[in-house]
mmCIF file of C-alpha atoms in Angstrom:
data_model
loop_
_atom_site.group_PDB
_atom_site.id
_atom_site.type_symbol
_atom_site.label_atom_id
_atom_site.label_comp_id
_atom_site.label_asym_id
_atom_site.label_seq_id
_atom_site.Cartn_x
_atom_site.Cartn_y
_atom_site.Cartn_z
ATOM 1 C CA MET A 20 -250.365 107.508 105.555
ATOM 2 C CA PRO A 21 -252.455 105.271 107.760
ATOM 3 C CA HIS A 22 -251.444 102.225 108.980
ATOM 4 C CA ARG A 23 -253.736 99.019 106.619
ATOM 5 C CA PHE A 24 -254.550 96.751 108.902
ATOM 6 C CA HIS A 25 -257.441 94.891 107.771
ATOM 7 C CA GLY A 26 -257.668 91.050 107.130
ATOM 8 C CA GLU A 27 -256.115 88.022 108.736
ATOM 9 C CA ARG A 28 -254.628 88.642 111.690
ATOM 10 C CA THR A 29 -253.250 86.013 114.442
ATOM 11 C CA LEU A 30 -254.490 86.850 118.473
ATOM 12 C CA MET A 31 -251.208 85.603 120.495
ATOM 13 C CA ARG A 32 -252.465 85.341 123.940
ATOM 14 C CA ILE A 33 -249.598 84.869 126.827
ATOM 15 C CA PHE A 34 -250.839 83.445 130.237
ATOM 16 C CA ILE A 35 -248.639 84.023 132.753
ATOM 17 C CA GLY A 36 -248.670 85.214 136.702
ATOM 18 C CA GLU A 37 -248.697 88.551 138.006
ATOM 19 C CA SER A 38 -245.721 88.092 140.061
ATOM 20 C CA ASP A 39 -243.578 86.870 137.315
ATOM 21 C CA ARG A 40 -240.723 88.862 136.985
ATOM 22 C CA TYR A 41 -237.769 89.701 134.217
ATOM 23 C CA ARG A 42 -234.822 91.632 135.247
ATOM 24 C CA GLY A 43 -236.532 93.103 138.442
ATOM 25 C CA ARG A 44 -239.902 94.418 136.787
ATOM 26 C CA PRO A 45 -242.903 92.905 136.317
ATOM 27 C CA LEU A 46 -242.749 90.554 133.623
ATOM 28 C CA TYR A 47 -246.213 91.565 131.883
ATOM 29 C CA GLU A 48 -245.010 95.649 132.174
ATOM 30 C CA HIS A 49 -241.590 94.110 130.582
ATOM 31 C CA LEU A 50 -243.634 92.485 127.683
ATOM 32 C CA VAL A 51 -245.841 95.640 126.975
ATOM 33 C CA GLU A 52 -242.877 97.622 127.020
ATOM 34 C CA PHE A 53 -240.938 94.768 124.543
ATOM 35 C CA PHE A 54 -244.022 94.968 122.360
ATOM 36 C CA ARG A 55 -244.359 98.491 121.862
ATOM 37 C CA LYS A 56 -240.660 99.340 121.148
ATOM 38 C CA ARG A 57 -240.985 96.309 118.386
ATOM 39 C CA GLY A 58 -243.455 98.260 116.819
ATOM 40 C CA LEU A 59 -246.584 96.375 117.281
ATOM 41 C CA ALA A 60 -249.566 98.133 116.770
ATOM 42 C CA GLY A 61 -250.980 97.577 120.574
ATOM 43 C CA ALA A 62 -251.481 95.018 123.431
ATOM 44 C CA THR A 63 -254.366 94.456 125.888
ATOM 45 C CA VAL A 64 -253.106 93.221 129.241
ATOM 46 C CA LEU A 65 -256.112 91.530 131.644
ATOM 47 C CA ARG A 66 -255.514 90.412 135.037
ATOM 48 C CA GLY A 67 -258.139 87.482 136.494
ATOM 49 C CA VAL A 68 -259.369 86.862 139.787
ATOM 50 C CA SER A 69 -258.681 83.071 140.282
ATOM 51 C CA GLY A 70 -256.904 80.140 138.208
ATOM 52 C CA PHE A 71 -253.925 77.872 138.305
ATOM 53 C CA GLY A 72 -251.617 76.674 135.720
ATOM 54 C CA ALA A 73 -247.804 76.499 134.314
ATOM 55 C CA HIS A 74 -247.381 79.940 136.041
ATOM 56 C CA ALA A 75 -247.750 78.477 139.488
ATOM 57 C CA THR A 76 -244.278 77.720 140.949
ATOM 58 C CA THR A 77 -245.121 73.957 142.260
ATOM 59 C CA HIS A 78 -248.017 72.171 142.565
ATOM 60 C CA THR A 79 -247.946 71.688 146.144
ATOM 61 C CA ASP A 80 -248.550 75.258 146.981
ATOM 62 C CA LYS A 81 -250.768 76.023 144.167
ATOM 63 C CA ILE A 82 -253.694 77.006 147.036
ATOM 64 C CA LEU A 83 -251.456 79.466 148.177
ATOM 65 C CA ARG A 84 -250.080 81.081 145.293
ATOM 66 C CA LEU A 85 -253.944 81.133 144.054
ATOM 67 C CA SER A 86 -254.445 84.210 146.254
ATOM 68 C CA LEU A 87 -251.033 85.810 145.958
ATOM 69 C CA ASP A 88 -250.352 85.136 142.176
ATOM 70 C CA LEU A 89 -253.325 85.894 139.660
ATOM 71 C CA PRO A 90 -253.230 85.309 136.438
ATOM 72 C CA ILE A 91 -252.296 87.622 133.970
ATOM 73 C CA VAL A 92 -253.733 87.244 130.077
ATOM 74 C CA ILE A 93 -251.947 89.425 127.344
ATOM 75 C CA GLU A 94 -253.130 89.911 123.851
ATOM 76 C CA VAL A 95 -251.845 91.297 120.747
ATOM 77 C CA VAL A 96 -253.625 91.023 117.186
ATOM 78 C CA GLU A 97 -250.484 91.125 114.149
ATOM 79 C CA THR A 98 -249.512 89.265 111.336
ATOM 80 C CA GLN A 99 -248.157 85.774 111.815
ATOM 81 C CA GLU A 100 -244.744 86.439 110.561
ATOM 82 C CA THR A 101 -244.343 90.006 113.134
ATOM 83 C CA LEU A 102 -245.727 87.390 115.733
ATOM 84 C CA ASP A 103 -242.846 84.705 114.719
ATOM 85 C CA ALA A 104 -240.449 86.966 114.988
ATOM 86 C CA LEU A 105 -240.726 87.664 118.355
ATOM 87 C CA LEU A 106 -240.821 84.100 119.795
ATOM 88 C CA PRO A 107 -237.067 84.072 120.409
ATOM 89 C CA GLU A 108 -237.059 86.925 122.890
ATOM 90 C CA LEU A 109 -240.319 85.649 124.461
ATOM 91 C CA ASP A 110 -238.676 82.247 125.235
ATOM 92 C CA ARG A 111 -235.543 83.834 126.677
ATOM 93 C CA MET A 112 -238.716 85.711 128.729
ATOM 94 C CA ILE A 113 -240.835 83.811 130.112
ATOM 95 C CA GLU A 114 -240.228 81.491 132.715
ATOM 96 C CA GLY A 115 -242.875 79.368 132.879
ATOM 97 C CA GLY A 116 -246.376 80.421 131.009
ATOM 98 C CA LEU A 117 -248.607 79.253 128.095
ATOM 99 C CA VAL A 118 -248.788 81.170 124.454
ATOM 100 C CA THR A 119 -251.722 80.446 122.022
ATOM 101 C CA MET A 120 -252.145 81.518 118.673
ATOM 102 C CA GLU A 121 -255.857 81.721 117.102
ATOM 103 C CA ARG A 122 -256.814 83.189 113.661
ATOM 104 C CA ALA A 123 -258.504 86.854 114.289
ATOM 105 C CA ARG A 124 -259.991 88.500 111.398
ATOM 106 C CA VAL A 125 -259.594 92.252 112.049
ATOM 107 C CA VAL A 126 -262.497 93.959 110.483
ATOM 108 C CA LEU A 127 -261.807 97.597 111.679
ATOM 109 C CA TYR A 128 -258.476 99.085 112.565
ATOM 110 C CA ARG A 129 -258.924 102.868 113.391
ATOM 111 C CA PRO A 130 -255.879 104.846 115.308
ATOM 112 C CA HIS A 131 -257.752 107.418 117.745
ATOM 113 C CA ASP A 132 -255.069 110.221 116.062
ATOM 114 C CA VAL A 133 -256.542 109.932 112.562
ATOM 115 C CA SER A 134 -257.528 113.054 110.696
ATOM 116 C CA GLU A 135 -261.511 113.464 109.696
ATOM 117 C CA SER A 136 -260.224 113.236 106.122
ATOM 118 C CA GLU A 137 -258.409 110.139 106.723
ATOM 119 C CA ARG A 138 -261.436 108.171 108.666
ATOM 120 C CA SER A 139 -262.620 106.433 105.451
ATOM 121 C CA ARG A 140 -259.752 104.542 105.078
ATOM 122 C CA HIS A 141 -259.858 103.064 108.401
ATOM 123 C CA ARG A 142 -263.499 102.236 107.713
ATOM 124 C CA ILE A 143 -264.800 98.700 108.312
ATOM 125 C CA GLU A 144 -264.233 96.561 104.913
ATOM 126 C CA GLY A 145 -266.863 96.935 102.586
ATOM 127 C CA LEU A 146 -268.919 99.293 103.775
ATOM 128 C CA VAL A 147 -269.337 103.034 101.975
ATOM 129 C CA ALA A 148 -270.043 105.720 104.088
ATOM 130 C CA GLU A 149 -273.478 107.826 103.106
ATOM 131 C CA ASP A 150 -272.277 111.321 103.194
ATOM 132 C CA GLU A 151 -268.888 110.694 101.436
ATOM 133 C CA PRO A 152 -267.289 108.912 98.205
ATOM 134 C CA ASP A 153 -266.077 105.781 98.283
ATOM 135 C CA ALA A 154 -262.396 106.259 98.864
ATOM 136 C CA GLU A 155 -261.885 102.578 97.946
ATOM 137 C CA ALA A 156 -263.165 103.835 94.397
ATOM 138 C CA ASP A 157 -260.758 103.232 91.326
ATOM 139 C CA PRO A 158 -260.498 106.867 90.340
ATOM 140 C CA ALA A 159 -259.404 106.409 87.052
ATOM 141 C CA ALA A 160 -263.147 104.691 86.646
ATOM 142 C CA MET B 150 -289.975 78.481 122.755
ATOM 143 C CA PRO B 151 -286.736 78.204 123.473
ATOM 144 C CA HIS B 152 -283.769 80.207 121.646
ATOM 145 C CA ARG B 153 -281.516 77.435 120.151
ATOM 146 C CA PHE B 154 -278.227 78.692 119.716
ATOM 147 C CA HIS B 155 -275.916 75.667 119.380
ATOM 148 C CA GLY B 156 -273.300 75.413 116.576
ATOM 149 C CA GLU B 157 -270.761 77.760 114.221
ATOM 150 C CA ARG B 158 -270.792 81.288 115.369
ATOM 151 C CA THR B 159 -268.758 83.919 115.582
ATOM 152 C CA LEU B 160 -266.884 86.009 118.588
ATOM 153 C CA MET B 161 -266.672 89.791 117.933
ATOM 154 C CA ARG B 162 -264.128 91.366 119.564
ATOM 155 C CA ILE B 163 -263.966 95.033 120.261
ATOM 156 C CA PHE B 164 -260.764 96.811 121.695
ATOM 157 C CA ILE B 165 -261.410 100.338 122.835
ATOM 158 C CA GLY B 166 -260.364 102.317 125.538
ATOM 159 C CA GLU B 167 -262.139 103.227 128.873
ATOM 160 C CA SER B 168 -262.575 106.958 128.372
ATOM 161 C CA ASP B 169 -263.931 106.699 125.165
ATOM 162 C CA ARG B 170 -267.128 108.610 124.776
ATOM 163 C CA TYR B 171 -270.068 108.780 122.712
ATOM 164 C CA ARG B 172 -272.664 111.386 123.280
ATOM 165 C CA GLY B 173 -271.501 111.969 126.323
ATOM 166 C CA ARG B 174 -271.490 108.712 128.089
ATOM 167 C CA PRO B 175 -268.614 105.803 128.224
ATOM 168 C CA LEU B 176 -268.745 104.295 124.621
ATOM 169 C CA TYR B 177 -268.526 100.788 126.210
ATOM 170 C CA GLU B 178 -271.343 101.639 128.010
ATOM 171 C CA HIS B 179 -273.462 102.655 124.805
ATOM 172 C CA LEU B 180 -272.370 99.703 122.989
ATOM 173 C CA VAL B 181 -273.884 97.285 126.180
ATOM 174 C CA GLU B 182 -276.720 98.924 125.556
ATOM 175 C CA PHE B 183 -276.964 99.385 121.803
ATOM 176 C CA PHE B 184 -276.405 95.218 121.699
ATOM 177 C CA ARG B 185 -279.166 94.532 123.920
ATOM 178 C CA LYS B 186 -281.621 96.566 122.490
ATOM 179 C CA ARG B 187 -280.757 94.999 118.770
ATOM 180 C CA GLY B 188 -281.965 91.734 120.800
ATOM 181 C CA LEU B 189 -278.278 89.653 120.627
ATOM 182 C CA ALA B 190 -277.851 86.884 123.260
ATOM 183 C CA GLY B 191 -275.470 88.321 125.955
ATOM 184 C CA ALA B 192 -272.433 91.068 125.774
ATOM 185 C CA THR B 193 -269.239 90.611 128.519
ATOM 186 C CA VAL B 194 -267.206 93.890 129.166
ATOM 187 C CA LEU B 195 -263.930 93.240 130.294
ATOM 188 C CA ARG B 196 -261.283 95.943 131.969
ATOM 189 C CA GLY B 197 -257.368 95.636 131.467
ATOM 190 C CA VAL B 198 -254.660 96.679 133.539
ATOM 191 C CA SER B 199 -252.467 97.904 131.244
ATOM 192 C CA GLY B 200 -251.998 98.336 127.267
ATOM 193 C CA PHE B 201 -251.609 100.503 124.528
ATOM 194 C CA GLY B 202 -253.024 100.702 120.938
ATOM 195 C CA ALA B 203 -255.522 102.167 118.290
ATOM 196 C CA HIS B 204 -257.625 103.580 121.301
ATOM 197 C CA ALA B 205 -254.425 105.810 122.521
ATOM 198 C CA THR B 206 -254.882 109.234 121.435
ATOM 199 C CA THR B 207 -251.913 110.251 120.435
ATOM 200 C CA HIS B 208 -248.125 108.322 120.409
ATOM 201 C CA THR B 209 -246.333 111.079 122.529
ATOM 202 C CA ASP B 210 -248.508 110.978 125.205
ATOM 203 C CA LYS B 211 -249.234 107.444 125.306
ATOM 204 C CA ILE B 212 -247.265 106.980 128.621
ATOM 205 C CA LEU B 213 -249.572 109.000 130.276
ATOM 206 C CA ARG B 214 -252.230 107.816 128.531
ATOM 207 C CA LEU B 215 -251.816 104.262 130.084
ATOM 208 C CA SER B 216 -252.461 105.000 133.432
ATOM 209 C CA LEU B 217 -255.690 107.123 132.546
ATOM 210 C CA ASP B 218 -256.967 104.891 129.736
ATOM 211 C CA LEU B 219 -257.511 101.155 130.335
ATOM 212 C CA PRO B 220 -258.491 98.585 127.602
ATOM 213 C CA ILE B 221 -261.616 97.815 127.420
ATOM 214 C CA VAL B 222 -262.570 94.266 125.579
ATOM 215 C CA ILE B 223 -266.339 93.844 124.606
ATOM 216 C CA GLU B 224 -267.164 90.395 123.659
ATOM 217 C CA VAL B 225 -270.036 89.170 121.718
ATOM 218 C CA VAL B 226 -270.922 85.652 120.181
ATOM 219 C CA GLU B 227 -273.489 85.567 117.124
ATOM 220 C CA THR B 228 -274.067 84.784 114.235
ATOM 221 C CA GLN B 229 -272.129 86.383 111.287
ATOM 222 C CA GLU B 230 -275.556 87.876 109.905
ATOM 223 C CA THR B 231 -275.967 89.718 113.657
ATOM 224 C CA LEU B 232 -272.748 90.754 113.683
ATOM 225 C CA ASP B 233 -272.502 92.262 109.820
ATOM 226 C CA ALA B 234 -275.913 93.936 110.187
ATOM 227 C CA LEU B 235 -274.240 95.645 113.175
ATOM 228 C CA LEU B 236 -270.811 96.987 111.547
ATOM 229 C CA PRO B 237 -272.064 100.015 109.877
ATOM 230 C CA GLU B 238 -273.386 101.505 113.208
ATOM 231 C CA LEU B 239 -270.368 100.553 114.980
ATOM 232 C CA ASP B 240 -268.318 102.075 112.407
ATOM 233 C CA ARG B 241 -269.670 105.422 113.490
ATOM 234 C CA MET B 242 -269.666 104.834 117.143
ATOM 235 C CA ILE B 243 -265.857 103.738 117.424
ATOM 236 C CA GLU B 244 -263.683 106.824 117.275
ATOM 237 C CA GLY B 245 -260.229 104.848 117.743
ATOM 238 C CA GLY B 246 -260.042 101.011 117.988
ATOM 239 C CA LEU B 247 -259.928 97.342 117.062
ATOM 240 C CA VAL B 248 -262.637 94.837 116.138
ATOM 241 C CA THR B 249 -261.716 91.206 115.332
ATOM 242 C CA MET B 250 -263.906 88.240 114.502
ATOM 243 C CA GLU B 251 -263.079 84.761 115.244
ATOM 244 C CA ARG B 252 -264.790 81.821 114.963
ATOM 245 C CA ALA B 253 -266.200 80.100 117.893
ATOM 246 C CA ARG B 254 -268.587 77.111 118.481
ATOM 247 C CA VAL B 255 -271.050 77.145 121.059
ATOM 248 C CA VAL B 256 -271.505 73.808 122.865
ATOM 249 C CA LEU B 257 -274.038 75.184 125.417
ATOM 250 C CA TYR B 258 -276.544 78.099 125.505
ATOM 251 C CA ARG B 259 -278.467 77.939 128.534
ATOM 252 C CA PRO B 260 -281.024 81.100 129.483
ATOM 253 C CA HIS B 261 -281.142 81.083 133.570
ATOM 254 C CA ASP B 262 -284.785 81.776 133.223
ATOM 255 C CA VAL B 263 -285.697 78.476 131.233
ATOM 256 C CA SER B 264 -288.010 75.907 133.020
ATOM 257 C CA GLU B 265 -286.810 72.541 134.168
ATOM 258 C CA SER B 266 -289.013 70.647 131.766
ATOM 259 C CA GLU B 267 -287.131 73.017 128.638
ATOM 260 C CA ARG B 268 -283.763 72.379 130.303
ATOM 261 C CA SER B 269 -282.890 69.101 127.895
ATOM 262 C CA ARG B 270 -283.341 71.639 125.171
ATOM 263 C CA HIS B 271 -280.741 73.970 126.158
ATOM 264 C CA ARG B 272 -278.702 70.755 126.887
ATOM 265 C CA ILE B 273 -275.070 70.158 125.440
ATOM 266 C CA GLU B 274 -274.827 68.736 121.869
ATOM 267 C CA GLY B 275 -274.514 65.092 121.735
ATOM 268 C CA LEU B 276 -275.475 64.595 125.545
ATOM 269 C CA VAL B 277 -278.457 62.471 126.003
ATOM 270 C CA ALA B 278 -279.552 62.864 130.380
ATOM 271 C CA GLU B 279 -279.979 59.451 132.032
ATOM 272 C CA ASP B 280 -282.875 60.372 133.663
ATOM 273 C CA GLU B 281 -285.138 61.682 130.821
ATOM 274 C CA PRO B 282 -286.055 60.900 127.254
ATOM 275 C CA ASP B 283 -283.848 62.096 124.355
ATOM 276 C CA ALA B 284 -285.394 65.647 123.406
ATOM 277 C CA GLU B 285 -283.791 65.086 120.291
ATOM 278 C CA ALA B 286 -285.449 62.299 119.229
ATOM 279 C CA ASP B 287 -287.552 61.657 116.320
ATOM 280 C CA PRO B 288 -291.117 61.551 117.935
ATOM 281 C CA ALA B 289 -292.329 59.429 114.870
ATOM 282 C CA ALA B 290 -289.891 57.041 115.547
ATOM 283 C CA MET C 213 -240.326 63.673 131.793
ATOM 284 C CA PRO C 214 -242.153 67.271 131.259
ATOM 285 C CA HIS C 215 -245.741 67.538 130.008
ATOM 286 C CA ARG C 216 -245.472 68.058 126.131
ATOM 287 C CA PHE C 217 -248.647 70.558 125.300
ATOM 288 C CA HIS C 218 -247.592 71.726 122.077
ATOM 289 C CA GLY C 219 -249.552 72.330 118.956
ATOM 290 C CA GLU C 220 -253.179 72.030 118.145
ATOM 291 C CA ARG C 221 -255.604 72.689 121.247
ATOM 292 C CA THR C 222 -258.747 74.266 121.591
ATOM 293 C CA LEU C 223 -259.710 77.123 123.911
ATOM 294 C CA MET C 224 -263.025 76.342 125.678
ATOM 295 C CA ARG C 225 -264.294 79.833 127.194
ATOM 296 C CA ILE C 226 -267.300 79.495 130.033
ATOM 297 C CA PHE C 227 -269.555 82.391 130.563
ATOM 298 C CA ILE C 228 -271.456 82.647 133.631
ATOM 299 C CA GLY C 229 -272.625 85.018 136.196
ATOM 300 C CA GLU C 230 -270.327 85.813 139.848
ATOM 301 C CA SER C 231 -273.439 85.369 141.645
ATOM 302 C CA ASP C 232 -274.278 81.599 140.314
ATOM 303 C CA ARG C 233 -273.774 78.949 142.563
ATOM 304 C CA TYR C 234 -273.375 75.191 142.937
ATOM 305 C CA ARG C 235 -273.882 73.434 145.874
ATOM 306 C CA GLY C 236 -273.245 76.447 148.491
ATOM 307 C CA ARG C 237 -270.191 77.640 146.388
ATOM 308 C CA PRO C 238 -269.847 80.106 143.817
ATOM 309 C CA LEU C 239 -269.862 78.318 140.827
ATOM 310 C CA TYR C 240 -266.916 79.340 139.152
ATOM 311 C CA GLU C 241 -264.791 78.493 142.200
ATOM 312 C CA HIS C 242 -265.919 75.043 141.844
ATOM 313 C CA LEU C 243 -265.515 74.986 138.277
ATOM 314 C CA VAL C 244 -261.479 76.331 138.901
ATOM 315 C CA GLU C 245 -261.668 73.144 141.388
ATOM 316 C CA PHE C 246 -263.107 70.747 139.326
ATOM 317 C CA PHE C 247 -260.912 71.692 136.541
ATOM 318 C CA ARG C 248 -257.615 71.350 138.867
ATOM 319 C CA LYS C 249 -258.910 67.429 140.170
ATOM 320 C CA ARG C 250 -259.405 66.296 136.745
ATOM 321 C CA GLY C 251 -255.906 66.951 135.946
ATOM 322 C CA LEU C 252 -255.863 69.764 133.529
ATOM 323 C CA ALA C 253 -253.176 72.041 132.599
ATOM 324 C CA GLY C 254 -254.461 75.555 133.768
ATOM 325 C CA ALA C 255 -257.210 77.317 134.321
ATOM 326 C CA THR C 256 -258.505 81.551 134.132
ATOM 327 C CA VAL C 257 -260.817 83.019 135.418
ATOM 328 C CA LEU C 258 -261.512 86.819 133.985
ATOM 329 C CA ARG C 259 -264.358 89.130 135.853
ATOM 330 C CA GLY C 260 -265.970 91.599 133.430
ATOM 331 C CA VAL C 261 -267.027 95.337 134.529
ATOM 332 C CA SER C 262 -270.323 94.871 132.778
ATOM 333 C CA GLY C 263 -272.511 92.818 130.532
ATOM 334 C CA PHE C 264 -275.876 91.144 129.913
ATOM 335 C CA GLY C 265 -276.598 87.535 128.425
ATOM 336 C CA ALA C 266 -277.585 83.285 129.521
ATOM 337 C CA HIS C 267 -276.505 84.328 133.388
ATOM 338 C CA ALA C 268 -279.127 87.075 133.956
ATOM 339 C CA THR C 269 -281.874 85.355 135.614
ATOM 340 C CA THR C 270 -284.810 86.874 133.708
ATOM 341 C CA HIS C 271 -284.626 89.906 131.194
ATOM 342 C CA THR C 272 -287.200 92.127 133.572
ATOM 343 C CA ASP C 273 -284.597 92.790 136.305
ATOM 344 C CA LYS C 274 -281.531 92.865 134.413
ATOM 345 C CA ILE C 275 -280.989 96.161 134.870
ATOM 346 C CA LEU C 276 -280.797 95.421 138.415
ATOM 347 C CA ARG C 277 -278.721 92.588 138.054
ATOM 348 C CA LEU C 278 -275.978 94.271 135.851
ATOM 349 C CA SER C 279 -274.770 95.565 138.647
ATOM 350 C CA LEU C 280 -275.159 92.955 141.167
ATOM 351 C CA ASP C 281 -274.095 90.154 138.803
ATOM 352 C CA LEU C 282 -270.893 90.565 136.931
ATOM 353 C CA PRO C 283 -269.803 88.299 134.256
ATOM 354 C CA ILE C 284 -267.201 85.835 134.610
ATOM 355 C CA VAL C 285 -265.546 84.175 131.729
ATOM 356 C CA ILE C 286 -263.474 81.093 132.505
ATOM 357 C CA GLU C 287 -261.132 80.107 130.152
ATOM 358 C CA VAL C 288 -259.158 76.232 129.573
ATOM 359 C CA VAL C 289 -256.531 75.514 126.670
ATOM 360 C CA GLU C 290 -256.906 71.587 126.078
ATOM 361 C CA THR C 291 -257.434 68.985 123.853
ATOM 362 C CA GLN C 292 -260.398 68.355 122.259
ATOM 363 C CA GLU C 293 -260.995 64.810 123.652
ATOM 364 C CA THR C 294 -260.195 65.981 127.927
ATOM 365 C CA LEU C 295 -262.442 68.542 127.289
ATOM 366 C CA ASP C 296 -265.122 66.692 125.795
ATOM 367 C CA ALA C 297 -264.890 64.105 128.755
ATOM 368 C CA LEU C 298 -266.071 67.390 130.947
ATOM 369 C CA LEU C 299 -268.806 68.131 129.126
ATOM 370 C CA PRO C 300 -271.738 66.132 130.743
ATOM 371 C CA GLU C 301 -270.713 67.393 134.403
ATOM 372 C CA LEU C 302 -270.360 70.802 132.953
ATOM 373 C CA ASP C 303 -274.112 70.303 131.357
ATOM 374 C CA ARG C 304 -275.408 69.232 134.946
ATOM 375 C CA MET C 305 -273.534 72.169 136.656
ATOM 376 C CA ILE C 306 -273.727 75.377 134.925
ATOM 377 C CA GLU C 307 -277.196 76.410 135.245
ATOM 378 C CA GLY C 308 -277.295 79.347 132.765
ATOM 379 C CA GLY C 309 -274.965 80.285 130.477
ATOM 380 C CA LEU C 310 -272.663 80.164 127.695
ATOM 381 C CA VAL C 311 -269.870 77.378 126.505
ATOM 382 C CA THR C 312 -267.721 77.745 123.323
ATOM 383 C CA MET C 313 -265.045 76.330 121.663
ATOM 384 C CA GLU C 314 -262.265 77.651 119.663
ATOM 385 C CA ARG C 315 -259.277 76.668 117.868
ATOM 386 C CA ALA C 316 -256.095 77.576 119.429
ATOM 387 C CA ARG C 317 -251.865 76.542 118.897
ATOM 388 C CA VAL C 318 -249.910 76.064 121.623
ATOM 389 C CA VAL C 319 -246.508 77.536 121.056
ATOM 390 C CA LEU C 320 -245.231 77.846 124.406
ATOM 391 C CA TYR C 321 -246.162 75.473 127.436
ATOM 392 C CA ARG C 322 -243.969 75.827 130.328
ATOM 393 C CA PRO C 323 -244.525 75.341 133.929
ATOM 394 C CA HIS C 324 -242.795 77.632 136.310
ATOM 395 C CA ASP C 325 -241.295 74.276 138.366
ATOM 396 C CA VAL C 326 -239.358 72.947 134.990
ATOM 397 C CA SER C 327 -235.252 72.300 135.963
ATOM 398 C CA GLU C 328 -232.785 74.494 133.744
ATOM 399 C CA SER C 329 -231.703 71.124 131.839
ATOM 400 C CA GLU C 330 -235.330 70.409 130.715
ATOM 401 C CA ARG C 331 -236.097 73.812 129.815
ATOM 402 C CA SER C 332 -235.029 73.081 126.372
ATOM 403 C CA ARG C 333 -237.805 70.278 126.011
ATOM 404 C CA HIS C 334 -240.730 73.076 126.339
ATOM 405 C CA ARG C 335 -239.091 75.751 124.144
ATOM 406 C CA ILE C 336 -241.328 76.892 121.598
ATOM 407 C CA GLU C 337 -241.608 75.139 118.657
ATOM 408 C CA GLY C 338 -239.122 75.085 115.808
ATOM 409 C CA LEU C 339 -236.618 77.278 117.910
ATOM 410 C CA VAL C 340 -233.277 75.876 118.774
ATOM 411 C CA ALA C 341 -231.319 77.860 121.702
ATOM 412 C CA GLU C 342 -227.873 79.350 120.547
ATOM 413 C CA ASP C 343 -226.171 77.951 123.797
ATOM 414 C CA GLU C 344 -227.011 74.279 123.819
ATOM 415 C CA PRO C 345 -227.229 71.320 121.339
ATOM 416 C CA ASP C 346 -230.788 70.924 119.938
ATOM 417 C CA ALA C 347 -232.830 69.141 122.447
ATOM 418 C CA GLU C 348 -234.580 67.701 119.458
ATOM 419 C CA ALA C 349 -231.711 66.576 117.258
ATOM 420 C CA ASP C 350 -231.333 62.808 116.624
ATOM 421 C CA PRO C 351 -228.944 61.475 118.779
ATOM 422 C CA ALA C 352 -228.017 59.097 116.145
ATOM 423 C CA ALA C 353 -227.228 61.293 113.625
#
């Protein structure tokens, strides 16, 4: 059965530095692997071209670090409960950084490998396809 | 007359893969073109450096796809009504992906080609320029 | 004493073009410098790979500009009051662009240069470390 994922969710965004490491690996790679192992639906890693912030080691060499340590933003959309359960481990892994949460409504979540016959289950909420019966209709009606 | 755009809007974010295609073209290019033809005020396409999620074809070759299919995030800020009207077509075009909506308040929207004399109309809400009369003032007062 | 930064904040996002300039410098570099001088906790600059919008000079040469003027998104997380105080200057500096504000909850803000002994002060809200006393506990209890 496909994974239902519509409705109110939370967008968690993690701001760290590209050079941050955890157990010898880039922290952002470790976090992506961690999210995948924990069964999250997805994660997106964006790399900035400039910036400053909590991920910079000190204030004095910040100008130097700007060119060496580009900002990384990792984004995850999940239920609040799923994200809350990750926080103790994130707290241990993130040495310097910022983590924010925002409300986000999921209007479409459709895995690439869903079959044609199940595609309507992943249709945007409220939409009814023109060429197929309403998959949400009460079969007893 | 310049386009008024201040106030409560919706940020729609579309998460797909860089290798997703629609009618022989990259899907993200198709979506940008679609948004422009529909008269939207703007669209921004960000490419991630890593990730996983609904855009990945299968779970088994995900590690391989991570290096081949980078995540794409397309962002649009519009009225909820304008975005809702796009959903049926987005539903047809997006084979695998995630679409979220968030509330966003627009405090400045200023097209580059606005004339100096009209610039105050695009001023951030609540601000009054020091060197010009308040463009929002009631002329009958 | 470390900077406490938890709780309800505002995410400000500024959409401009990479070729926008202010006083002979790229506008996005100027904005990052401006935010740092004003004491903000951080700023992240993302560069898009495609897009269109308020930052494009005219509608007629938009196709040409798409390849020349990539979108820039600058993100700042701060208190609403801090951001409001920046608006008059942003209004002067941004010739064409879009500025949005969204609510964001900060669950972790931890500068890289915090000492081990103070790290618990930057712990994610509600978490208690297993290997140290609760830093938030009432010392009189």
